[in-house]
């Protein structure tokens, strides 16, 4: 079939079935808008939970006179440092000398450090794991080598944070899967209705000798156009929401955080692609049943 | 042109629509197929168009065995068989001219040849002035003429009519029959399923009568009922 015939046929039936065209476009619009919202919210939540996980670190505190009767030796500290380097889950190790720890404390809570006769703080290692989930594992692997007073990874907080993060991930995944399924069903149902209302037309086309592709081509192009129009409108609506509604709701809160939603461009591309593919493929597949004349 | 050889069609589960029907129709013949409702006439037409497959037996149309015809070749078969139906089967959102043009577009005819052929065939059926009327603006007889024009615009060697006058009043029917007669005279084989007793008796053409799916009668110059 020539391209001009294809587009002419598709355009003709789009115009002739205006109400169906509008209904199909609106269905795609609604489905893609909600899907876009959930992608935006979901990726933001994921990124927030990752951000929180990044704050999870393991501290290894060395002995000082006040806690274990005598200070940890340099050799003991080096031994622990070497061991940390050999643990695969460890991303980076940062040595915090007692002097440095004191400076940090002075900065954060000067009233506590005032009037102290000497520096009571120990040397320590601050260990950043590759994955936040591994803090407990790393702490267990270190065990209790000589010269170490205690290992701290905020057991309770860490567990709470990890639990919340997991819940967020699961909820987001479920939401996206359910929405994908729901919008596929919704759109395919609209397509089925529109094709069903024109099954007599398809029958006549087949009886005058149209090949399956001659009938199917324009329908698929129609589906593609409706899908494209619906998802473009959804992207426009989402963009308006992002530019106008979001700043009004959030104010400046989100600026300081390093949690970000998936780039808007990517969300838009996903929606456009999904809308187009669903429209065209949906029509192409659905029409098969009606072509058996 | 058409060979039916012991054709049997059984619908699921076991409703027998045609039972061992055999006949041969030569090129250029005008054949009536008559019989009561449920005698298998429509099944016969649908088998010819390969809308259905026979349960047993062999059907040859234009020298081609339909059983061996691939599904992808069915459109080619249909382009060589003009079809006229009781309910016209026109596309409602296209004008008379566009309906005819569609049948040509389907075959990949050029726009120039379509622009030439459509008015030609419309004036053949006497509707030269209805080119841009939509089906619902035409009378039943006019719609049937458009449908006939669409079916013959490709000059198919065979024209199959399923009760073409079933929905029309007697006067209009006569006009349609005259048109079909003219088309037959130009060499097109016509197979016409009908209930129109008067028409069959007047035309005195070959009559194939079906009764409960069996071939009851096949007469060269028959009437609607056996004499």
Coordinates of C-alpha atoms in Angstrom, one line a residue:
Chain A
X1 CA 0.0 0.0 0.0
X2 CA 1.3 3.4 -0.9
X3 CA 2.0 5.8 1.9
X4 CA -0.4 8.4 0.6
X5 CA -3.3 5.9 0.5
X6 CA -2.4 4.8 4.0
X7 CA -2.4 8.3 5.5
X8 CA -5.5 9.3 3.5
X9 CA -7.4 6.3 4.8
X10 CA -6.3 6.8 8.4
X11 CA -7.1 10.5 8.3
X12 CA -10.5 9.9 6.8
X13 CA -11.6 7.5 9.6
X14 CA -10.1 9.7 12.3
X15 CA -12.3 12.5 11.1
X16 CA -15.3 10.4 10.4
X17 CA -15.2 8.8 13.9
X18 CA -14.4 12.0 15.7
X19 CA -16.0 10.9 19.0
X20 CA -14.1 7.7 19.1
X21 CA -10.9 9.5 18.2
X22 CA -11.4 11.9 21.1
X23 CA -12.3 9.1 23.5
X24 CA -9.2 7.1 22.6
X25 CA -7.0 10.2 22.9
X26 CA -8.4 11.1 26.3
X27 CA -8.0 7.5 27.5
X28 CA -4.3 7.6 26.5
X29 CA -4.0 11.1 28.0
X30 CA -5.4 10.0 31.4
X31 CA -3.4 6.7 31.5
X32 CA -0.2 8.4 30.5
X33 CA -0.7 11.3 32.9
X34 CA -1.1 9.0 35.9
X35 CA 1.7 6.9 34.8
X36 CA 3.9 10.0 34.4
X37 CA 2.9 11.1 37.9
X38 CA 3.8 7.8 39.4
X39 CA 7.1 7.7 37.6
X40 CA 8.0 11.1 38.8
X41 CA 6.9 10.5 42.4
X42 CA 8.4 7.0 42.5
X43 CA 11.8 7.9 41.1
X44 CA 11.9 10.8 43.6
X45 CA 11.1 8.4 46.4
X46 CA 13.7 5.9 45.2
X47 CA 16.3 8.6 45.0
X48 CA 15.4 9.9 48.4
X49 CA 15.8 6.4 49.9
X50 CA 19.2 6.0 48.2
X51 CA 20.2 9.4 49.6
X52 CA 19.3 8.2 53.0
X53 CA 21.1 4.9 52.6
X54 CA 24.2 6.9 51.7
X55 CA 24.2 8.4 55.1
X56 CA 24.6 4.9 56.6
X57 CA 28.3 4.4 57.7
X58 CA 30.2 2.2 60.0
X59 CA 32.4 3.7 62.7
X60 CA 35.3 1.8 64.2
X61 CA 36.4 3.5 67.5
X62 CA 39.9 2.7 68.8
X63 CA 40.8 2.3 72.4
X64 CA 41.8 5.2 74.6
X65 CA 42.9 5.1 78.2
X66 CA 39.5 6.1 79.5
X67 CA 37.8 3.1 77.8
X68 CA 40.2 0.2 77.6
X69 CA 42.9 1.3 80.1
X70 CA 45.5 1.9 77.3
X71 CA 45.6 3.5 73.9
X72 CA 45.5 1.5 70.7
X73 CA 48.9 1.3 69.1
X74 CA 49.7 2.6 65.6
X75 CA 50.3 -1.0 64.6
X76 CA 46.9 -2.1 65.7
X77 CA 45.3 0.7 63.8
X78 CA 47.2 -0.1 60.7
X79 CA 46.2 -3.8 61.0
X80 CA 42.5 -2.8 61.1
X81 CA 43.0 -0.3 58.2
X82 CA 44.5 -3.1 56.1
X83 CA 41.7 -5.5 56.9
X84 CA 39.1 -2.9 56.0
X85 CA 40.7 -2.5 52.6
X86 CA 40.2 -6.2 51.9
X87 CA 36.4 -6.3 52.6
X88 CA 34.7 -6.2 49.2
X89 CA 31.5 -4.5 50.4
X90 CA 33.5 -1.4 51.6
X91 CA 33.5 1.6 49.3
X92 CA 35.8 4.0 51.1
X93 CA 37.6 4.2 54.4
X94 CA 38.2 7.6 56.1
X95 CA 40.6 7.8 59.0
X96 CA 39.5 10.3 61.6
X97 CA 42.3 11.1 64.1
X98 CA 41.4 12.1 67.6
X99 CA 42.5 15.7 66.9
X100 CA 40.2 15.9 63.9
X101 CA 37.3 14.4 65.8
X102 CA 37.8 17.0 68.5
X103 CA 37.7 19.8 65.9
X104 CA 34.5 18.4 64.4
X105 CA 33.0 18.3 67.9
X106 CA 34.1 21.8 68.7
X107 CA 32.3 23.0 65.6
X108 CA 29.1 21.1 66.1
X109 CA 28.7 21.5 69.9
X110 CA 31.1 23.9 71.3
X111 CA 29.5 24.0 74.8
X112 CA 30.4 20.3 75.3
X113 CA 34.1 20.8 74.5
X114 CA 34.5 23.9 76.7
X115 CA 36.4 23.3 79.9
X116 CA 37.7 19.8 78.9
X117 CA 41.2 19.2 80.3
X118 CA 42.3 17.0 77.4
X119 CA 40.9 15.4 74.2
X120 CA 38.9 12.4 75.3
X121 CA 38.0 11.3 71.8
X122 CA 39.5 8.2 70.2
X123 CA 41.0 7.7 66.7
X124 CA 38.4 6.2 64.4
X125 CA 37.7 4.9 60.9
X126 CA 34.6 6.0 59.1
X127 CA 33.6 3.3 56.6
X128 CA 31.2 4.0 53.7
X129 CA 29.7 0.8 52.3
X130 CA 29.0 0.3 48.7
X131 CA 25.4 -0.5 49.6
X132 CA 23.6 0.9 52.6
X133 CA 22.2 -2.6 53.3
X134 CA 25.7 -3.9 54.1
X135 CA 26.5 -1.9 57.2
X136 CA 25.7 -4.8 59.5
X137 CA 27.6 -7.3 57.4
X138 CA 30.7 -5.1 57.4
X139 CA 30.5 -4.6 61.2
X140 CA 30.3 -8.4 61.6
X141 CA 33.3 -9.0 59.3
X142 CA 35.5 -6.6 61.3
X143 CA 34.7 -8.5 64.5
X144 CA 36.8 -7.5 67.5
X145 CA 40.4 -7.1 66.6
X146 CA 42.9 -5.9 69.2
X147 CA 42.8 -2.2 70.0
X148 CA 39.3 -1.6 68.9
X149 CA 36.9 -0.3 71.6
X150 CA 33.6 -0.6 69.7
X151 CA 32.0 -0.7 66.3
X152 CA 29.0 1.4 65.7
X153 CA 26.7 1.4 62.7
X154 CA 23.5 2.9 64.3
X155 CA 21.9 -0.5 64.5
X156 CA 18.4 0.6 65.2
X157 CA 18.3 3.6 62.9
X158 CA 19.9 1.7 60.1
X159 CA 17.3 -1.0 60.3
X160 CA 14.5 1.5 60.4
X161 CA 15.9 3.4 57.4
X162 CA 16.5 0.3 55.4
X163 CA 13.0 -1.0 56.1
X164 CA 11.4 2.3 55.0
X165 CA 13.5 2.4 51.9
X166 CA 12.5 -1.2 51.0
X167 CA 8.9 -0.4 51.5
X168 CA 9.2 2.6 49.2
X169 CA 10.9 0.6 46.5
X170 CA 8.3 -2.2 46.6
X171 CA 5.4 0.2 46.6
X172 CA 6.8 2.2 43.7
X173 CA 7.5 -1.0 41.7
X174 CA 4.0 -2.3 42.4
X175 CA 2.4 1.0 41.5
X176 CA 4.2 1.3 38.2
X177 CA 3.5 -2.4 37.3
X178 CA -0.2 -2.0 38.2
X179 CA -0.5 1.3 36.3
X180 CA 1.2 -0.2 33.3
X181 CA -1.2 -3.1 33.3
X182 CA -4.2 -0.9 34.0
X183 CA -3.4 1.6 31.2
X184 CA -2.7 -1.2 28.8
X185 CA -6.1 -2.7 29.6
X186 CA -7.8 0.6 29.4
X187 CA -6.4 1.6 26.1
X188 CA -6.8 -1.9 24.5
X189 CA -10.4 -1.8 25.7
X190 CA -11.0 1.5 24.0
X191 CA -9.4 0.2 20.8
X192 CA -11.5 -2.9 20.9
X193 CA -14.7 -0.9 21.3
X194 CA -13.8 1.4 18.4
X195 CA -12.9 -1.5 16.1
X196 CA -16.0 -3.4 17.2
X197 CA -18.2 -0.5 16.2
X198 CA -16.6 -0.6 12.8
X199 CA -16.5 -4.4 12.2
X200 CA -19.1 -4.2 9.4
X201 CA -16.9 -1.7 7.6
X202 CA -14.0 -4.1 8.0
X203 CA -16.1 -7.0 6.7
X204 CA -17.0 -5.0 3.6
X205 CA -13.4 -4.0 3.0
X206 CA -12.4 -7.7 3.1
X207 CA -15.3 -8.7 0.8
X208 CA -14.2 -6.3 -2.0
X209 CA -10.7 -7.9 -1.8
X210 CA -8.7 -5.8 0.6
X211 CA -5.7 -7.6 2.0
X212 CA -5.4 -7.8 5.8
X213 CA -2.6 -5.2 5.8
X214 CA -4.6 -2.9 3.6
X215 CA -7.3 -2.8 6.3
X216 CA -4.9 -3.0 9.3
X217 CA -2.5 -0.3 8.2
X218 CA -4.8 2.7 8.5
X219 CA -6.1 1.3 11.8
X220 CA -2.6 1.1 13.2
X221 CA -1.7 4.5 12.0
X222 CA -4.9 5.8 13.7
X223 CA -3.9 4.1 16.9
X224 CA -0.5 5.6 16.6
X225 CA -1.8 9.1 16.1
X226 CA -4.2 8.8 19.0
X227 CA -1.4 7.4 21.2
X228 CA 0.9 10.2 20.2
X229 CA -1.7 12.9 20.7
X230 CA -2.7 11.5 24.1
X231 CA 0.8 11.2 25.4
X232 CA 1.9 14.6 24.1
X233 CA -1.1 16.1 25.9
X234 CA -0.2 14.2 29.1
X235 CA 3.4 15.4 28.8
X236 CA 2.2 19.0 28.4
X237 CA 0.0 18.6 31.5
X238 CA 2.8 17.1 33.5
X239 CA 5.1 19.9 32.5
X240 CA 2.5 22.5 33.6
X241 CA 2.2 20.7 36.9
X242 CA 5.9 20.6 37.3
X243 CA 6.5 24.2 36.5
X244 CA 3.4 25.7 38.3
X245 CA 2.0 23.4 40.9
X246 CA 5.1 21.8 42.3
X247 CA 7.0 25.0 43.3
X248 CA 3.8 26.3 45.0
X249 CA 3.5 23.1 47.1
X250 CA 7.1 22.4 47.9
X251 CA 8.4 25.9 48.1
X252 CA 12.2 25.7 48.6
X253 CA 12.3 22.5 50.5
X254 CA 13.5 20.3 47.8
X255 CA 16.3 22.6 46.7
X256 CA 18.7 21.5 49.5
X257 CA 18.1 17.8 49.2
X258 CA 20.1 15.8 46.7
X259 CA 17.0 13.6 46.0
X260 CA 15.8 14.0 42.5
X261 CA 13.0 12.5 40.3
X262 CA 14.0 10.9 37.0
X263 CA 14.8 13.7 34.6
X264 CA 11.6 15.0 33.0
X265 CA 12.9 14.4 29.5
X266 CA 13.2 10.7 30.2
X267 CA 9.8 10.5 31.8
X268 CA 8.4 12.3 28.7
X269 CA 10.2 9.9 26.3
X270 CA 8.9 6.9 28.3
X271 CA 5.3 8.2 28.1
X272 CA 5.5 9.0 24.4
X273 CA 7.0 5.7 23.5
X274 CA 4.5 3.8 25.6
X275 CA 1.6 5.7 24.2
X276 CA 2.6 5.3 20.6
X277 CA 3.5 1.6 20.9
X278 CA 0.3 0.8 22.8
X279 CA -1.8 2.7 20.3
X280 CA -0.3 1.2 17.2
X281 CA 0.4 -2.4 18.4
X282 CA -2.9 -2.5 20.3
X283 CA -4.9 -1.6 17.2
X284 CA -2.9 -4.1 15.1
X285 CA -3.4 -6.9 17.5
X286 CA -7.0 -6.3 18.3
X287 CA -8.1 -6.0 14.7
X288 CA -6.8 -9.5 13.9
X289 CA -10.0 -11.1 15.3
X290 CA -12.2 -9.0 13.0
X291 CA -10.1 -9.8 9.9
X292 CA -11.1 -13.4 9.8
X293 CA -13.9 -12.8 7.2
Chain B
X1 CA -16.2 -21.3 -14.2
X2 CA -17.5 -22.9 -11.1
X3 CA -17.3 -26.6 -10.1
X4 CA -18.9 -28.0 -7.0
X5 CA -18.0 -31.6 -6.5
X6 CA -19.8 -33.4 -3.7
X7 CA -19.6 -30.4 -1.4
X8 CA -20.7 -31.0 2.1
X9 CA -20.6 -28.4 4.8
X10 CA -21.4 -29.4 8.4
X11 CA -21.5 -26.6 11.0
X12 CA -20.5 -27.4 14.6
X13 CA -21.7 -29.5 16.2
X14 CA -23.6 -31.4 13.5
X15 CA -25.9 -29.1 11.6
X16 CA -25.6 -30.0 8.0
X17 CA -26.0 -27.0 5.7
X18 CA -25.0 -28.6 2.4
X19 CA -24.9 -32.3 1.7
X20 CA -23.1 -33.7 -1.3
X21 CA -23.9 -30.8 -3.8
X22 CA -22.4 -31.1 -7.2
X23 CA -22.8 -28.9 -10.3
X24 CA -20.8 -27.2 -13.0
X25 CA -21.4 -23.6 -14.2
X26 CA -19.9 -22.6 -17.5
X27 CA -18.5 -19.3 -18.5
X28 CA -21.1 -16.7 -19.4
X29 CA -24.1 -18.5 -17.8
X30 CA -26.8 -16.8 -15.8
X31 CA -27.8 -19.2 -13.0
X32 CA -30.5 -18.8 -10.3
X33 CA -30.0 -20.6 -7.0
X34 CA -33.4 -21.0 -5.3
X35 CA -34.7 -22.7 -2.2
X36 CA -36.4 -22.0 1.1
X37 CA -34.7 -20.3 4.0
X38 CA -32.2 -22.7 5.6
X39 CA -31.8 -24.7 2.4
X40 CA -28.1 -23.8 2.2
X41 CA -28.1 -21.0 -0.3
X42 CA -26.1 -18.6 1.8
X43 CA -23.6 -21.3 2.8
X44 CA -23.1 -21.9 -0.9
X45 CA -22.2 -18.2 -1.5
X46 CA -19.9 -18.1 1.5
X47 CA -18.1 -21.2 0.3
X48 CA -17.6 -19.6 -3.1
X49 CA -15.9 -16.6 -1.4
X50 CA -13.9 -18.8 0.8
X51 CA -15.5 -17.2 3.9
X52 CA -16.0 -20.8 4.9
X53 CA -14.2 -24.1 4.2
X54 CA -16.2 -27.1 3.0
X55 CA -16.2 -30.1 5.3
X56 CA -15.9 -32.5 2.3
X57 CA -15.8 -32.1 -1.4
X58 CA -14.0 -29.9 -3.9
X59 CA -14.8 -26.3 -5.1
X60 CA -13.1 -24.9 -8.2
X61 CA -13.6 -21.3 -9.1
X62 CA -12.0 -19.9 -12.3
X63 CA -9.8 -23.0 -12.6
X64 CA -8.5 -22.7 -9.0
X65 CA -9.1 -25.3 -6.3
X66 CA -10.2 -23.2 -3.3
X67 CA -8.9 -25.8 -0.8
X68 CA -5.4 -25.3 -2.2
X69 CA -5.7 -21.5 -2.2
X70 CA -3.6 -20.0 0.5
X71 CA -5.2 -17.6 3.0
X72 CA -3.0 -14.8 1.7
X73 CA -4.4 -15.3 -1.8
X74 CA -8.0 -15.0 -0.7
X75 CA -8.1 -11.2 -1.5
X76 CA -7.0 -12.0 -5.0
X77 CA -9.9 -14.5 -5.3
X78 CA -12.4 -11.9 -4.1
X79 CA -11.1 -9.4 -6.6
X80 CA -12.1 -11.8 -9.3
X81 CA -15.6 -12.3 -7.9
X82 CA -17.9 -9.4 -7.8
X83 CA -20.3 -9.6 -4.9
X84 CA -23.8 -8.1 -4.5
X85 CA -25.7 -8.5 -1.3
X86 CA -29.2 -8.1 -0.1
X87 CA -28.0 -5.4 2.4
X88 CA -25.8 -3.7 -0.2
X89 CA -22.8 -3.6 2.1
X90 CA -21.7 -0.1 1.2
X91 CA -19.3 1.8 3.4
X92 CA -21.7 4.4 5.1
X93 CA -19.2 7.2 5.5
X94 CA -18.1 7.2 1.9
X95 CA -20.0 8.6 -1.1
X96 CA -21.1 6.4 -3.9
X97 CA -18.1 7.4 -5.9
X98 CA -15.7 6.8 -3.0
X99 CA -17.3 3.4 -2.4
X100 CA -16.5 2.3 -5.9
X101 CA -13.1 3.9 -5.8
X102 CA -12.3 1.9 -2.6
X103 CA -12.6 -1.4 -4.5
X104 CA -10.1 0.0 -7.0
X105 CA -7.7 1.4 -4.5
X106 CA -7.6 -1.9 -2.8
X107 CA -6.1 -3.4 -6.0
X108 CA -3.6 -0.6 -6.3
X109 CA -5.1 1.2 -9.2
X110 CA -3.6 4.5 -10.0
X111 CA -5.6 7.7 -9.1
X112 CA -5.9 8.6 -12.8
X113 CA -7.5 5.3 -13.7
X114 CA -9.8 5.5 -10.7
X115 CA -10.9 9.0 -11.7
X116 CA -11.7 7.7 -15.2
X117 CA -13.4 4.4 -14.2
X118 CA -15.7 5.5 -11.4
X119 CA -17.9 7.9 -13.5
X120 CA -17.9 5.4 -16.3
X121 CA -19.3 2.5 -14.2
X122 CA -21.7 4.9 -12.4
X123 CA -23.2 5.9 -15.7
X124 CA -23.4 2.3 -16.7
X125 CA -25.7 1.7 -13.8
X126 CA -27.6 4.9 -14.5
X127 CA -26.4 6.9 -11.5
X128 CA -24.0 9.4 -13.1
X129 CA -25.4 12.2 -11.1
X130 CA -25.2 10.5 -7.7
X131 CA -21.4 10.4 -7.6
X132 CA -21.1 12.4 -4.4
X133 CA -24.2 11.2 -2.6
X134 CA -23.8 9.2 0.6
X135 CA -25.5 5.8 0.9
X136 CA -28.1 7.1 3.3
X137 CA -29.1 9.8 0.8
X138 CA -29.9 7.1 -1.8
X139 CA -32.9 4.9 -2.2
X140 CA -32.6 1.2 -1.8
X141 CA -32.6 0.6 -5.5
X142 CA -29.9 3.3 -6.0
X143 CA -27.8 1.8 -3.3
X144 CA -28.0 -1.6 -4.9
X145 CA -27.0 -0.1 -8.2
X146 CA -23.9 1.5 -6.5
X147 CA -23.1 -1.9 -5.0
X148 CA -23.4 -3.5 -8.4
X149 CA -21.3 -0.8 -10.0
X150 CA -18.6 -1.5 -7.3
X151 CA -18.7 -5.2 -8.0
X152 CA -18.3 -4.9 -11.7
X153 CA -15.9 -2.0 -11.9
X154 CA -12.9 -4.5 -12.0
X155 CA -14.6 -6.5 -14.8
X156 CA -14.6 -9.7 -12.7
X157 CA -15.4 -12.8 -14.8
X158 CA -17.9 -13.9 -12.1
X159 CA -20.6 -12.0 -10.3
X160 CA -22.2 -13.6 -7.2
X161 CA -25.5 -12.0 -6.1
X162 CA -27.0 -13.0 -2.7
X163 CA -30.7 -11.9 -3.0
X164 CA -29.9 -8.6 -4.6
X165 CA -33.6 -7.7 -4.9
X166 CA -34.6 -9.1 -1.5
X167 CA -35.0 -5.6 0.0
X168 CA -36.5 -3.9 -3.1
X169 CA -40.0 -3.3 -4.4
X170 CA -41.0 -5.2 -7.6
X171 CA -40.5 -2.2 -10.0
X172 CA -37.1 -1.5 -8.7
X173 CA -36.2 -5.1 -8.8
X174 CA -37.0 -5.3 -12.5
X175 CA -34.5 -2.4 -13.1
X176 CA -31.8 -4.3 -11.1
X177 CA -32.5 -7.5 -13.1
X178 CA -32.2 -5.6 -16.4
X179 CA -28.9 -4.3 -15.3
X180 CA -27.7 -7.7 -14.2
X181 CA -28.9 -9.1 -17.6
X182 CA -26.9 -6.5 -19.4
X183 CA -23.8 -7.3 -17.4
X184 CA -24.3 -11.0 -18.2
X185 CA -24.7 -10.2 -21.9
X186 CA -21.2 -8.6 -21.8
X187 CA -19.8 -12.0 -20.8
X188 CA -19.8 -12.0 -17.0
X189 CA -21.0 -15.2 -15.4
X190 CA -23.7 -14.5 -12.9
X191 CA -24.8 -16.7 -10.0
X192 CA -27.8 -15.3 -8.3
X193 CA -29.4 -16.5 -5.1
X194 CA -33.0 -15.4 -4.9
X195 CA -36.4 -15.8 -3.4
X196 CA -38.0 -13.8 -6.2
X197 CA -40.4 -16.3 -7.7
X198 CA -41.8 -14.0 -10.4
X199 CA -38.3 -13.0 -11.6
X200 CA -37.1 -16.5 -12.0
X201 CA -40.3 -17.6 -13.8
X202 CA -40.0 -14.6 -16.2
X203 CA -36.3 -14.9 -17.0
X204 CA -36.3 -18.6 -17.8
X205 CA -32.7 -19.2 -17.0
X206 CA -30.9 -22.1 -15.5
X207 CA -32.2 -22.9 -12.0
X208 CA -30.4 -24.8 -9.3
X209 CA -32.8 -25.6 -6.5
X210 CA -31.6 -26.6 -3.0
X211 CA -33.7 -28.4 -0.5
X212 CA -32.4 -29.1 3.0
X213 CA -28.9 -28.8 1.7
X214 CA -29.3 -31.2 -1.2
X215 CA -29.4 -30.4 -4.8
X216 CA -33.1 -30.9 -5.6
X217 CA -33.2 -29.8 -9.2
X218 CA -30.9 -28.4 -11.9
X219 CA -32.8 -27.3 -15.0
X220 CA -31.5 -25.4 -18.1
X221 CA -34.6 -23.2 -18.5
X222 CA -36.4 -23.7 -15.2
X223 CA -39.0 -21.9 -13.1
X224 CA -39.0 -21.2 -9.4
X225 CA -40.8 -24.4 -8.7
X226 CA -40.6 -27.7 -10.5
X227 CA -43.3 -28.2 -13.2

